[in-house]
Amino acid sequence: MGALLKNLGYYNGKYDLIENMSIPMSDRVCWFGDGVYDATATRNSVIYCLDDHVERFYRSAALVEIEIPYSKKELKDLLNDLVSKVDTSESSGEAFLYWQITRAANVPRNHVFPADSEASLWVTVTPRKLADIYHRARLISYEDIRFFMCHIKTLCLLPNVLASEAAKRAGAEECVMYRKEADGIKNRVTEGAHTNVHCLKDGVFYTAPLDHLVLPGIARKNLIKMCRQLGVPVKEEPFSLEFLMQADEVMLSSSSNFCIVATHVDDIPVGGKAPGLLKQLQDALFADYLQATK
């Protein structure tokens, strides 16, 4: 093995430092955001929950009719190999792994699928320490203006970008997005701009159901697993913004933030009523991560 890289970018068989990589302007991601992605944390060159993330990646691709030109094993082997090429000594052995598949390149620009072209695979590996799982965050509420395919991890993230910027300008770290009315519920909570949203109420863990309005988060799946191990009842059902504001704890989860707690939504204090149960869940999640990546 040669010298380790400080970071890594990969595109269709070629790799280098991210800043040295280039992609063709005709790649359909540039014109249409035509692709899907996934991402997760790594530690000691071990990719956390790799099987779950790869399964979701293939499911997303199938739902938008992109054929991935690799078997699942081939993709896993490639990702493991690329992760091993990066120096993570300055980030406690941790890195963030991101990969996406796009519907290839075609000229001239045309909305319909290109014929007889192979999808393009992108990968980046960036040394980065895992976010502090015990971090406490301020949130804002934000109307969910995304399209109705949120269960697919697509690259069309402009509404999420706008929501994230709105949170930043308000001095917050994330949004609680809601639909004005869905499933007969006014102000139904869906998810965050880049997280799933959950809450604890009277010893019960509440999370939105996996429908077309919510991404099936791997961290969400792990939270549910830990709840069941700890004997915490789980309800996967729609709930309103008003219900969330009255919850005992408000929680966010993502592949790089396993379970962080909110202190405010729209500058109104929330949660803080079940710190013991919350910490049990956080401790269990962090222990699972350490065990899986030791």
Short mmCIF file of C-alpha atoms in Angstrom, two decimals:
data_model
loop_
_atom_site.label_atom_id
_atom_site.label_comp_id
_atom_site.label_asym_id
_atom_site.label_seq_id
_atom_site.Cartn_x
_atom_site.Cartn_y
_atom_site.Cartn_z
CA MET A 1 0.00 0.00 0.00
CA GLY A 2 1.29 3.48 -0.87
CA ALA A 3 1.11 6.61 1.24
CA LEU A 4 -2.31 7.27 2.73
CA LEU A 5 -4.34 10.18 1.36
CA LYS A 6 -5.62 13.07 3.48
CA ASN A 7 -9.03 12.56 1.79
CA LEU A 8 -10.30 10.69 -1.24
CA GLY A 9 -12.56 11.32 -4.20
CA TYR A 10 -13.56 8.57 -6.63
CA TYR A 11 -15.36 8.72 -9.98
CA ASN A 12 -15.87 5.72 -12.26
CA GLY A 13 -12.61 3.94 -11.47
CA LYS A 14 -10.37 6.97 -10.92
CA TYR A 15 -9.48 8.39 -7.52
CA ASP A 16 -7.33 11.17 -6.06
CA LEU A 17 -7.64 13.93 -3.49
CA ILE A 18 -11.14 15.37 -3.68
CA GLU A 19 -9.79 18.77 -4.72
CA ASN A 20 -8.00 17.19 -7.70
CA MET A 21 -11.00 15.32 -9.06
CA SER A 22 -13.24 16.50 -11.88
CA ILE A 23 -16.43 15.17 -13.45
CA PRO A 24 -17.96 15.77 -16.91
CA MET A 25 -20.41 18.64 -17.23
CA SER A 26 -22.71 16.24 -19.07
CA ASP A 27 -23.22 14.03 -16.01
CA ARG A 28 -26.97 14.17 -15.41
CA VAL A 29 -26.46 15.15 -11.80
CA CYS A 30 -25.37 18.59 -13.06
CA TRP A 31 -28.56 19.11 -15.06
CA PHE A 32 -31.23 17.25 -13.13
CA GLY A 33 -29.85 16.00 -9.81
CA ASP A 34 -30.57 12.63 -11.40
CA GLY A 35 -29.26 10.14 -8.88
CA VAL A 36 -29.37 8.72 -5.36
CA TYR A 37 -26.87 8.58 -2.52
CA ASP A 38 -26.03 7.17 0.87
CA ALA A 39 -23.53 7.90 3.62
CA THR A 40 -22.29 6.67 6.96
CA ALA A 41 -19.53 6.97 9.54
CA THR A 42 -16.36 4.87 9.60
CA ARG A 43 -13.96 4.11 12.44
CA ASN A 44 -10.70 2.17 12.28
CA SER A 45 -11.45 1.67 8.56
CA VAL A 46 -14.64 -0.19 9.49
CA ILE A 47 -17.80 1.12 7.81
CA TYR A 48 -20.64 1.39 10.33
CA CYS A 49 -23.89 -0.40 9.36
CA LEU A 50 -22.57 -0.99 5.84
CA ASP A 51 -25.10 -3.70 4.97
CA ASP A 52 -28.06 -1.50 5.96
CA HIS A 53 -26.75 1.47 3.98
CA VAL A 54 -26.02 -0.57 0.87
CA GLU A 55 -29.48 -2.16 0.99
CA ARG A 56 -31.08 1.30 1.19
CA PHE A 57 -28.83 2.54 -1.63
CA TYR A 58 -29.95 -0.24 -3.97
CA ARG A 59 -33.58 0.27 -2.95
CA SER A 60 -33.39 4.00 -3.72
CA ALA A 61 -31.75 3.33 -7.09
CA ALA A 62 -34.41 0.78 -8.03
CA LEU A 63 -37.22 3.21 -7.17
CA VAL A 64 -35.86 5.73 -9.70
CA GLU A 65 -34.91 3.00 -12.22
CA ILE A 66 -31.13 3.40 -12.05
CA GLU A 67 -29.27 0.16 -12.64
CA ILE A 68 -26.16 -0.02 -10.47
CA PRO A 69 -23.30 -1.63 -12.48
CA TYR A 70 -21.94 -3.51 -9.46
CA SER A 71 -23.16 -6.36 -7.33
CA LYS A 72 -23.71 -5.51 -3.67
CA LYS A 73 -20.58 -7.44 -2.74
CA GLU A 74 -18.53 -5.60 -5.36
CA LEU A 75 -19.74 -2.26 -4.08
CA LYS A 76 -18.99 -3.16 -0.45
CA ASP A 77 -15.52 -4.37 -1.39
CA LEU A 78 -14.84 -1.15 -3.29
CA LEU A 79 -16.04 1.06 -0.43
CA ASN A 80 -13.93 -0.86 2.09
CA ASP A 81 -10.90 -0.53 -0.15
CA LEU A 82 -11.35 3.21 -0.63
CA VAL A 83 -11.80 3.81 3.10
CA SER A 84 -8.54 1.98 3.79
CA LYS A 85 -6.62 4.44 1.60
CA VAL A 86 -7.31 7.49 3.80
CA ASP A 87 -5.28 8.72 6.77
CA THR A 88 -7.59 9.24 9.76
CA SER A 89 -4.88 9.60 12.41
CA GLU A 90 -5.88 13.20 13.14
CA SER A 91 -9.58 12.40 13.50
CA SER A 92 -9.32 9.60 16.08
CA GLY A 93 -9.57 6.98 13.32
CA GLU A 94 -12.94 8.29 12.15
CA ALA A 95 -14.14 9.43 8.73
CA PHE A 96 -17.33 10.21 6.83
CA LEU A 97 -18.04 8.02 3.81
CA TYR A 98 -20.39 9.28 1.09
CA TRP A 99 -21.34 7.62 -2.19
CA GLN A 100 -23.81 8.30 -4.98
CA ILE A 101 -24.90 6.86 -8.29
CA THR A 102 -26.03 9.09 -11.17
CA ARG A 103 -27.78 8.21 -14.39
CA ALA A 104 -24.56 8.63 -16.38
CA ALA A 105 -23.80 11.40 -18.84
CA ASN A 106 -25.50 12.33 -22.05
CA VAL A 107 -25.22 15.02 -24.71
CA PRO A 108 -27.30 16.86 -25.76
CA ARG A 109 -29.23 17.66 -22.58
CA ASN A 110 -32.45 15.66 -22.58
CA HIS A 111 -34.91 14.92 -19.78
CA VAL A 112 -35.61 11.33 -20.85
CA PHE A 113 -33.31 8.53 -19.75
CA PRO A 114 -30.25 8.12 -22.00
CA ALA A 115 -30.12 4.84 -23.90
CA ASP A 116 -27.23 2.39 -23.61
CA SER A 117 -25.24 4.33 -20.98
CA GLU A 118 -23.86 3.05 -17.70
CA ALA A 119 -24.53 4.79 -14.39
CA SER A 120 -21.68 6.73 -12.76
CA LEU A 121 -20.44 6.04 -9.23
CA TRP A 122 -19.01 8.80 -7.04
CA VAL A 123 -17.39 8.24 -3.62
CA THR A 124 -15.79 10.58 -1.10
CA VAL A 125 -13.98 9.71 2.12
CA THR A 126 -13.34 12.62 4.47
CA PRO A 127 -11.58 12.31 7.86
CA ARG A 128 -14.03 13.68 10.41
CA LYS A 129 -14.74 12.94 14.03
CA LEU A 130 -18.21 11.71 14.87
CA ALA A 131 -20.50 14.44 16.18
CA ASP A 132 -20.94 14.49 19.96
CA ILE A 133 -23.94 12.26 20.59
CA TYR A 134 -24.72 14.17 23.80
CA HIS A 135 -24.79 17.54 22.04
CA ARG A 136 -27.91 19.68 22.61
CA ALA A 137 -29.36 21.62 19.69
CA ARG A 138 -31.69 24.51 18.96
CA LEU A 139 -34.25 23.94 16.19
CA ILE A 140 -36.77 25.87 14.13
CA SER A 141 -40.01 24.68 12.56
CA TYR A 142 -40.14 24.88 8.76
CA GLU A 143 -42.89 24.00 6.33
CA ASP A 144 -42.02 20.89 4.34
CA ILE A 145 -42.07 21.99 0.69
CA ARG A 146 -40.35 18.92 -0.73
CA PHE A 147 -41.87 16.62 -3.32
CA PHE A 148 -43.68 13.40 -2.44
CA MET A 149 -40.79 10.96 -2.85
CA CYS A 150 -38.97 11.65 0.41
CA HIS A 151 -38.51 7.94 1.09
CA ILE A 152 -35.97 7.83 -1.77
CA LYS A 153 -32.53 9.22 -0.92
CA THR A 154 -32.29 11.34 -4.07
CA LEU A 155 -29.81 14.08 -4.91
CA CYS A 156 -32.58 16.69 -5.38
CA LEU A 157 -31.92 18.46 -2.08
CA LEU A 158 -32.62 22.15 -2.82
CA PRO A 159 -35.58 22.34 -0.36
CA ASN A 160 -33.36 20.78 2.31
CA VAL A 161 -30.63 23.32 1.54
CA LEU A 162 -33.11 26.20 1.92
CA ALA A 163 -34.37 24.77 5.21
CA SER A 164 -30.83 24.36 6.55
CA GLU A 165 -29.97 27.94 5.64
CA ALA A 166 -33.15 29.18 7.34
CA ALA A 167 -32.10 27.37 10.51
CA LYS A 168 -28.61 28.86 10.35
CA ARG A 169 -29.96 32.39 9.93
CA ALA A 170 -32.22 31.85 12.95
CA GLY A 171 -29.28 30.75 15.10
CA ALA A 172 -30.43 27.14 15.09
CA GLU A 173 -28.81 23.91 13.92
CA GLU A 174 -31.65 22.04 12.27
CA CYS A 175 -35.31 22.20 11.29
CA VAL A 176 -38.39 20.28 12.27
CA MET A 177 -40.21 20.10 8.96
CA TYR A 178 -43.98 19.70 8.85
CA ARG A 179 -46.76 19.39 6.29
CA LYS A 180 -49.65 21.77 6.87
CA GLU A 181 -51.98 18.80 6.65
CA ALA A 182 -51.24 15.14 6.00
CA ASP A 183 -53.02 11.96 7.10
CA GLY A 184 -55.75 14.14 8.60
CA ILE A 185 -53.22 15.75 10.97
CA LYS A 186 -52.59 19.48 10.90
CA ASN A 187 -48.90 20.42 11.00
CA ARG A 188 -47.80 16.80 10.71
CA VAL A 189 -44.10 16.44 11.57
CA THR A 190 -42.13 14.67 8.85
CA GLU A 191 -38.38 14.97 9.47
CA GLY A 192 -35.47 17.40 9.58
CA ALA A 193 -33.51 18.89 6.69
CA HIS A 194 -30.91 16.14 7.16
CA THR A 195 -32.20 14.10 10.11
CA ASN A 196 -35.13 12.03 11.26
CA VAL A 197 -37.17 13.58 14.10
CA HIS A 198 -38.49 11.64 17.10
CA CYS A 199 -39.76 12.30 20.60
CA LEU A 200 -40.29 10.63 23.97
CA LYS A 201 -43.62 11.08 25.72
CA ASP A 202 -44.70 9.28 28.88
CA GLY A 203 -42.00 6.64 28.42
CA VAL A 204 -42.97 5.92 24.79
CA PHE A 205 -40.74 6.53 21.74
CA TYR A 206 -42.63 8.21 18.89
CA THR A 207 -41.36 8.36 15.31
CA ALA A 208 -43.05 9.06 11.99
CA PRO A 209 -44.07 5.98 9.97
CA LEU A 210 -42.02 4.99 6.94
CA ASP A 211 -44.19 6.40 4.19
CA HIS A 212 -43.43 8.58 1.16
CA LEU A 213 -42.91 11.64 3.38
CA VAL A 214 -40.02 10.25 5.42
CA LEU A 215 -36.60 8.79 4.67
CA PRO A 216 -36.04 5.33 6.22
CA GLY A 217 -33.04 6.41 8.30
CA ILE A 218 -30.53 3.79 9.40
CA ALA A 219 -29.95 5.72 12.63
CA ARG A 220 -33.73 5.72 13.11
CA LYS A 221 -33.71 1.94 12.69
CA ASN A 222 -30.94 1.64 15.30
CA LEU A 223 -32.84 3.87 17.73
CA ILE A 224 -35.89 1.63 17.45
CA LYS A 225 -33.67 -1.41 18.01
CA MET A 226 -32.22 0.13 21.18
CA CYS A 227 -35.68 1.08 22.44
CA ARG A 228 -36.79 -2.54 22.12
CA GLN A 229 -33.65 -3.80 23.84
CA LEU A 230 -34.34 -1.42 26.74
CA GLY A 231 -38.05 -2.25 26.88
CA VAL A 232 -39.18 1.18 25.67
CA PRO A 233 -42.50 1.01 23.76
CA VAL A 234 -42.29 2.28 20.17
CA LYS A 235 -45.09 3.96 18.20
CA GLU A 236 -44.44 4.49 14.49
CA GLU A 237 -47.31 6.84 13.78
CA PRO A 238 -47.88 10.40 12.54
CA PHE A 239 -47.77 13.19 15.12
CA SER A 240 -48.20 16.94 15.01
CA LEU A 241 -45.84 19.81 15.69
CA GLU A 242 -48.00 20.66 18.69
CA PHE A 243 -47.54 17.12 20.09
CA LEU A 244 -43.79 17.40 19.62
CA MET A 245 -43.66 20.73 21.46
CA GLN A 246 -45.25 19.06 24.51
CA ALA A 247 -43.07 15.94 24.42
CA ASP A 248 -40.76 14.94 27.27
CA GLU A 249 -37.76 14.90 24.89
CA VAL A 250 -37.28 15.93 21.26
CA MET A 251 -34.62 13.96 19.40
CA LEU A 252 -32.86 13.95 16.03
CA SER A 253 -30.97 11.12 14.36
CA SER A 254 -28.80 10.72 11.27
CA SER A 255 -25.83 8.69 10.10
CA SER A 256 -23.44 11.22 11.65
CA ASN A 257 -25.66 12.25 14.60
CA PHE A 258 -26.95 9.05 16.15
CA CYS A 259 -29.24 10.74 18.68
CA ILE A 260 -29.01 14.36 19.73
CA VAL A 261 -31.57 16.17 21.85
CA ALA A 262 -33.24 19.50 21.17
CA THR A 263 -33.50 22.24 23.77
CA HIS A 264 -35.57 24.79 21.80
CA VAL A 265 -37.89 24.91 18.80
CA ASP A 266 -38.53 28.43 17.47
CA ASP A 267 -36.85 29.77 20.65
CA ILE A 268 -39.42 27.95 22.81
CA PRO A 269 -37.90 25.53 25.36
CA VAL A 270 -38.77 21.88 24.74
CA GLY A 271 -38.01 18.57 26.40
CA GLY A 272 -35.75 18.12 29.38
CA LYS A 273 -38.29 15.92 31.16
CA ALA A 274 -36.82 12.44 30.61
CA PRO A 275 -33.04 12.85 30.82
CA GLY A 276 -32.44 9.42 32.32
CA LEU A 277 -34.22 7.49 29.58
CA LEU A 278 -32.67 9.70 26.92
CA LYS A 279 -29.15 9.01 28.21
CA GLN A 280 -29.84 5.27 28.32
CA LEU A 281 -30.69 5.35 24.62
CA GLN A 282 -27.69 7.52 23.74
CA ASP A 283 -25.31 5.32 25.72
CA ALA A 284 -26.67 2.18 24.04
CA LEU A 285 -26.28 3.69 20.56
CA PHE A 286 -22.73 4.87 21.20
CA ALA A 287 -21.75 1.50 22.69
CA ASP A 288 -23.13 -0.25 19.61
CA TYR A 289 -21.04 2.01 17.34
CA LEU A 290 -17.86 1.39 19.34
CA GLN A 291 -18.42 -2.36 19.38
CA ALA A 292 -19.16 -2.56 15.65
CA THR A 293 -16.09 -0.51 14.66
CA LYS A 294 -13.49 -1.65 17.19
#
